[in-house]
Amino acid sequence: MKEFINLIFSTDFVYSIFRVMTPLLFASMGAVISDIAGTPNIALEGLMLMAAFSGMYFSYLTQSALIGLVMALLTAVLFAGVLAFFTLYYKTNIILGGIALNSLASGGTVFLLYLAAKDKGTSVSLASKTLPNIHIPIIENIPVLGGIVSGHNILTYVSVLAVAFTYYLLKSTDLGFHIRAVGEKKAAAESVGISTTKIQAVALLLSGVMCGFGGAFMSMGYVSWFSRDMLSSRGWIALAAEAMGRQTALGSAAASFLFGVADAVSNAAAAQGLPSDLVKTIPYVATLAGLTIFSVRLYRKQKEV
């Protein structure tokens, strides 16, 4: 127990929190943008999974991490566009569409993995590339702080920028105002000449961009290969973080941090030899606990009103 406590209060543990929360930050920002526009994107898991496979495979084919990243982004945006097309133009139920994309990603990536690597589990036989870690000059030499802040994968820093981008987009840009207007009062937005279909489509595409970054990190930063269903429900946890954050960029980022802490604790417990089947449940138990607390507080506030 003493070793576990020492591990929890180490710089390596705090460093790991930022590492594991990176895909949650990206996905929760994508959820915020699409949800505020009135088009809740529950296909986050599937979009990130397809992006993860695409990034791994194209980096292997071209031996370029940059091309892998670009293809991961394009893949996620493409399938987000498919969701937008059927939802907004053919009036398909967006929840059912999201479920369909998640199912397609889960089975489709296994099929593609087998075609590419002759393996239904992992792509370790394919020499794919990874995105670089960034060591920040001066800061990396500062005790404690350097060990926490410096040396992360480049996409970890991009995920922090994604939070700032989402906040600025929704609070200070015309597009952000239109997204909020469409989500709050669609008929009113249409009455002043805003193309609600276009705005909602853009919101879903931006959500796809965020998922592309999150998926690319999983197979080109978090690890250096793709494995079956490697997202491990991070897309669903990101949806929970967005709900707890009340559709705000900063609130969702804070909730993502809390879930990142739970995930890091799970990894630390596993490293100490605790039963793996037990410690793997920690992030999901934390998610359920967080949603329960959020729901109870929201219910009490509604009763007071």
Coordinates of C-alpha atoms in Angstrom, one line a residue:
M1 CA 0.0 0.0 0.0
K2 CA 2.8 2.4 0.8
E3 CA 4.4 1.8 -2.6
F4 CA 1.0 2.5 -4.2
I5 CA 0.6 5.8 -2.3
N6 CA 4.1 6.9 -3.2
L7 CA 3.3 6.1 -6.8
I8 CA 0.2 8.2 -6.7
F9 CA 2.1 11.2 -5.3
S10 CA 4.9 11.0 -7.9
T11 CA 5.5 13.2 -10.9
D12 CA 5.2 10.2 -13.2
F13 CA 1.6 9.7 -12.0
V14 CA 0.6 13.3 -12.7
Y15 CA 2.4 13.0 -16.1
S16 CA 0.3 9.9 -16.8
I17 CA -2.9 11.8 -16.1
F18 CA -2.3 14.2 -18.9
R19 CA -1.4 11.3 -21.2
V20 CA -4.5 9.3 -20.6
M21 CA -6.9 12.3 -20.6
T22 CA -5.7 13.4 -24.1
P23 CA -8.3 11.4 -26.1
L24 CA -11.0 12.4 -23.6
L25 CA -10.3 16.1 -24.1
F26 CA -10.5 15.8 -27.9
A27 CA -13.7 13.8 -27.8
S28 CA -15.4 15.9 -25.2
M29 CA -14.7 19.0 -27.2
G30 CA -16.2 17.4 -30.2
A31 CA -19.3 16.5 -28.1
V32 CA -19.6 20.0 -26.8
I33 CA -19.6 21.5 -30.3
S34 CA -22.1 19.1 -31.9
D35 CA -24.4 19.0 -28.8
I36 CA -24.7 22.8 -28.6
A37 CA -25.7 22.8 -32.3
G38 CA -28.5 20.4 -31.5
T39 CA -26.9 17.4 -33.1
P40 CA -25.6 15.2 -30.3
N41 CA -22.9 13.0 -31.7
I42 CA -22.8 9.7 -29.9
A43 CA -20.5 8.2 -32.6
L44 CA -17.4 9.6 -30.9
E45 CA -16.2 6.1 -30.1
G46 CA -16.6 4.9 -33.7
L47 CA -15.1 8.0 -35.3
M48 CA -12.0 7.8 -33.0
L49 CA -11.6 4.1 -33.7
M50 CA -11.7 4.5 -37.4
A51 CA -9.3 7.4 -37.2
A52 CA -6.9 5.3 -35.1
F53 CA -6.9 2.5 -37.7
S54 CA -6.5 5.0 -40.5
G55 CA -3.6 6.8 -38.9
M56 CA -1.8 3.6 -38.1
Y57 CA -2.3 2.1 -41.6
F58 CA -1.4 5.1 -43.7
S59 CA 1.7 5.9 -41.6
Y60 CA 2.7 2.3 -42.2
L61 CA 2.1 2.6 -45.9
T62 CA 3.9 5.9 -46.4
Q63 CA 6.3 5.7 -43.4
S64 CA 5.2 9.2 -42.5
A65 CA 3.6 10.1 -39.2
L66 CA 2.3 13.4 -40.7
I67 CA 0.5 11.6 -43.5
G68 CA -0.9 9.2 -41.0
L69 CA -2.3 12.1 -38.9
V70 CA -3.8 13.8 -41.9
M71 CA -5.5 10.5 -43.0
A72 CA -6.8 10.0 -39.5
L73 CA -8.4 13.4 -39.6
L74 CA -9.8 12.9 -43.1
T75 CA -11.3 9.6 -42.1
A76 CA -13.0 10.9 -39.0
V77 CA -14.3 14.0 -40.9
L78 CA -15.6 11.7 -43.8
F79 CA -17.6 9.5 -41.5
A80 CA -18.8 12.6 -39.5
G81 CA -20.0 13.9 -42.9
V82 CA -21.8 10.7 -43.6
L83 CA -23.6 11.0 -40.3
A84 CA -24.4 14.7 -41.1
F85 CA -25.7 13.8 -44.6
F86 CA -28.1 11.1 -43.5
T87 CA -29.2 13.0 -40.4
L88 CA -29.7 16.4 -41.8
Y89 CA -30.7 15.7 -45.4
Y90 CA -32.5 12.4 -45.1
K91 CA -33.8 13.0 -41.5
T92 CA -32.3 9.8 -40.1
N93 CA -32.5 9.7 -36.3
I94 CA -29.1 10.9 -35.2
I95 CA -28.9 8.5 -32.2
L96 CA -29.6 5.5 -34.4
G97 CA -27.1 6.9 -36.9
G98 CA -24.4 7.2 -34.2
I99 CA -25.0 3.7 -33.0
A100 CA -24.7 2.4 -36.6
L101 CA -21.4 4.1 -37.0
N102 CA -20.1 2.7 -33.8
S103 CA -21.1 -0.8 -34.8
L104 CA -19.5 -0.3 -38.3
A105 CA -16.3 0.9 -36.7
S106 CA -16.1 -1.9 -34.2
G107 CA -16.5 -4.7 -36.8
G108 CA -15.1 -2.9 -39.8
T109 CA -11.7 -2.1 -38.3
V110 CA -11.3 -5.7 -37.3
F111 CA -12.0 -6.8 -40.9
L112 CA -9.6 -4.2 -42.3
L113 CA -7.0 -5.1 -39.6
Y114 CA -7.2 -8.8 -40.8
L115 CA -6.8 -7.7 -44.4
A116 CA -3.8 -5.5 -43.6
A117 CA -1.9 -7.5 -40.9
K118 CA -3.5 -11.0 -41.1
D119 CA -4.3 -10.6 -37.4
K120 CA -7.7 -9.8 -35.8
G121 CA -6.1 -8.6 -32.6
T122 CA -3.3 -6.1 -33.1
S123 CA -1.2 -4.5 -35.9
V124 CA 2.2 -5.1 -34.3
S125 CA 3.4 -6.8 -37.4
L126 CA 3.0 -3.5 -39.3
A127 CA 5.9 -1.0 -38.8
S128 CA 3.7 2.1 -38.4
K129 CA 5.0 5.5 -37.3
T130 CA 4.4 7.5 -34.1
L131 CA 4.0 11.2 -33.6
P132 CA 6.9 12.8 -31.7
N133 CA 7.1 13.8 -28.0
I134 CA 8.0 17.4 -27.4
H135 CA 10.5 18.5 -24.8
I136 CA 10.0 22.1 -23.8
P137 CA 13.3 24.1 -23.4
I138 CA 14.0 25.5 -19.9
I139 CA 10.8 24.0 -18.4
E140 CA 12.1 20.5 -18.8
N141 CA 15.0 21.3 -16.5
I142 CA 12.7 22.6 -13.7
P143 CA 12.3 20.0 -10.9
V144 CA 8.8 18.4 -10.6
L145 CA 7.2 20.8 -13.1
G146 CA 9.5 19.7 -15.9
G147 CA 8.6 16.0 -15.3
I148 CA 4.9 16.8 -15.4
V149 CA 4.6 19.3 -18.3
S150 CA 7.5 18.5 -20.6
G151 CA 8.0 15.4 -22.7
H152 CA 4.4 14.7 -23.8
N153 CA 3.3 13.6 -27.2
I154 CA 2.6 16.6 -29.5
L155 CA -1.1 15.8 -29.6
T156 CA -1.3 16.1 -25.8
Y157 CA -0.4 19.8 -26.2
V158 CA -2.8 20.1 -29.1
S159 CA -5.6 18.7 -26.9
V160 CA -5.1 21.6 -24.5
L161 CA -5.2 24.0 -27.5
A162 CA -8.4 22.2 -28.6
V163 CA -10.1 23.3 -25.3
A164 CA -9.0 26.9 -25.9
F165 CA -10.2 26.7 -29.5
T166 CA -13.6 25.4 -28.5
Y167 CA -14.0 28.0 -25.8
Y168 CA -13.1 30.8 -28.2
L169 CA -15.1 29.4 -31.1
L170 CA -18.3 29.2 -29.1
K171 CA -17.9 32.5 -27.2
S172 CA -16.2 34.9 -29.6
T173 CA -16.9 34.0 -33.2
D174 CA -19.9 34.4 -35.6
L175 CA -19.9 30.7 -36.3
G176 CA -20.0 30.0 -32.5
F177 CA -22.9 32.4 -32.1
H178 CA -24.7 30.7 -35.0
I179 CA -24.1 27.2 -33.5
R180 CA -25.5 28.3 -30.2
A181 CA -28.5 30.0 -31.8
V182 CA -29.3 27.0 -33.9
G183 CA -29.1 24.7 -30.9
E184 CA -31.2 26.9 -28.6
K185 CA -34.0 28.1 -31.0
K186 CA -33.7 26.5 -34.5
A187 CA -36.9 28.3 -35.8
A188 CA -35.7 31.6 -34.6
A189 CA -32.3 31.1 -36.2
E190 CA -33.9 30.3 -39.5
S191 CA -36.1 33.4 -39.3
V192 CA -33.1 35.6 -39.3
G193 CA -31.5 33.9 -42.3
I194 CA -29.2 31.4 -40.7
S195 CA -28.9 28.1 -42.6
T196 CA -29.5 25.7 -39.7
T197 CA -28.7 22.7 -41.8
K198 CA -25.3 24.1 -42.8
I199 CA -24.4 25.2 -39.3
Q200 CA -25.3 21.8 -37.9
A201 CA -23.3 20.0 -40.6
V202 CA -20.3 22.2 -39.8
A203 CA -20.7 21.4 -36.1
L204 CA -20.6 17.7 -36.8
L205 CA -17.6 18.0 -39.1
L206 CA -15.7 19.9 -36.4
S207 CA -16.7 17.2 -34.0
G208 CA -15.2 14.8 -36.5
V209 CA -11.9 16.8 -36.6
M210 CA -11.7 16.5 -32.8
C211 CA -12.3 12.7 -33.0
G212 CA -9.6 12.4 -35.7
F213 CA -7.0 13.9 -33.4
G214 CA -8.2 11.7 -30.5
G215 CA -8.0 8.5 -32.6
A216 CA -4.6 9.4 -34.1
F217 CA -3.3 9.8 -30.6
M218 CA -4.4 6.4 -29.6
S219 CA -2.5 4.5 -32.3
M220 CA 0.3 7.0 -33.0
G221 CA 1.0 8.5 -29.5
Y222 CA -0.5 6.5 -26.7
V223 CA 0.8 3.3 -28.3
S224 CA 2.5 2.6 -31.6
W225 CA 0.0 0.1 -33.0
F226 CA -3.7 -0.5 -33.5
S227 CA -5.7 -3.1 -31.6
R228 CA -9.3 -4.3 -31.7
D229 CA -11.7 -1.9 -29.9
M230 CA -8.7 -0.1 -28.5
L231 CA -10.7 3.0 -27.5
S232 CA -12.1 1.0 -24.5
S233 CA -15.2 3.2 -24.3
R234 CA -13.3 6.5 -24.1
G235 CA -15.9 7.9 -26.5
W236 CA -18.7 7.1 -24.1
I237 CA -16.7 8.5 -21.2
A238 CA -16.2 11.7 -23.2
L239 CA -19.9 12.0 -23.6
A240 CA -20.3 11.6 -19.8
A241 CA -17.6 14.3 -19.3
E242 CA -19.5 16.6 -21.7
A243 CA -22.8 16.0 -19.8
M244 CA -21.1 16.7 -16.4
G245 CA -19.4 19.8 -17.9
R246 CA -22.9 21.1 -18.9
Q247 CA -22.0 21.6 -22.6
T248 CA -19.1 24.0 -21.8
A249 CA -15.5 23.6 -22.9
L250 CA -13.9 24.4 -19.6
G251 CA -16.4 22.3 -17.6
S252 CA -16.0 19.3 -19.9
A253 CA -12.2 19.7 -19.7
A254 CA -12.4 19.6 -15.9
A255 CA -14.6 16.5 -16.0
S256 CA -12.2 14.9 -18.5
F257 CA -9.4 15.6 -16.0
L258 CA -11.3 13.8 -13.2
F259 CA -11.8 10.7 -15.5
G260 CA -8.2 10.9 -16.5
V261 CA -7.2 10.7 -12.8
A262 CA -9.4 7.6 -12.4
D263 CA -7.8 6.0 -15.4
A264 CA -4.3 6.8 -14.1
V265 CA -5.2 5.3 -10.7
S266 CA -6.4 2.2 -12.6
N267 CA -3.1 1.9 -14.4
A268 CA -1.1 2.5 -11.2
A269 CA -3.1 -0.1 -9.4
A270 CA -2.4 -2.6 -12.2
A271 CA 1.3 -1.8 -12.0
Q272 CA 1.3 -2.8 -8.3
G273 CA 0.0 -6.3 -9.2
L274 CA -3.7 -5.8 -8.2
P275 CA -6.2 -8.0 -10.1
S276 CA -6.5 -6.6 -13.6
D277 CA -10.2 -7.4 -14.0
L278 CA -10.9 -5.3 -10.9
V279 CA -8.7 -2.3 -11.6
K280 CA -10.0 -2.0 -15.1
T281 CA -13.4 -1.1 -13.7
I282 CA -12.2 2.0 -11.9
P283 CA -12.7 4.5 -14.8
Y284 CA -16.2 3.2 -15.5
V285 CA -17.1 3.2 -11.8
A286 CA -15.9 6.8 -11.6
T287 CA -18.0 7.6 -14.7
L288 CA -21.1 6.2 -13.1
A289 CA -20.4 7.9 -9.8
G290 CA -19.8 11.2 -11.5
L291 CA -23.0 11.0 -13.6
T292 CA -25.0 10.0 -10.5
I293 CA -23.7 13.0 -8.5
F294 CA -24.3 15.3 -11.5
S295 CA -27.9 14.0 -11.9
V296 CA -28.7 14.4 -8.2
R297 CA -27.4 17.9 -8.1
L298 CA -29.3 18.9 -11.3
Y299 CA -32.5 17.3 -9.9
R300 CA -32.2 19.3 -6.7
K301 CA -31.7 22.6 -8.5
Q302 CA -34.7 21.9 -10.7
K303 CA -36.8 21.2 -7.6
E304 CA -35.7 24.5 -6.0
V305 CA -36.8 26.4 -9.2

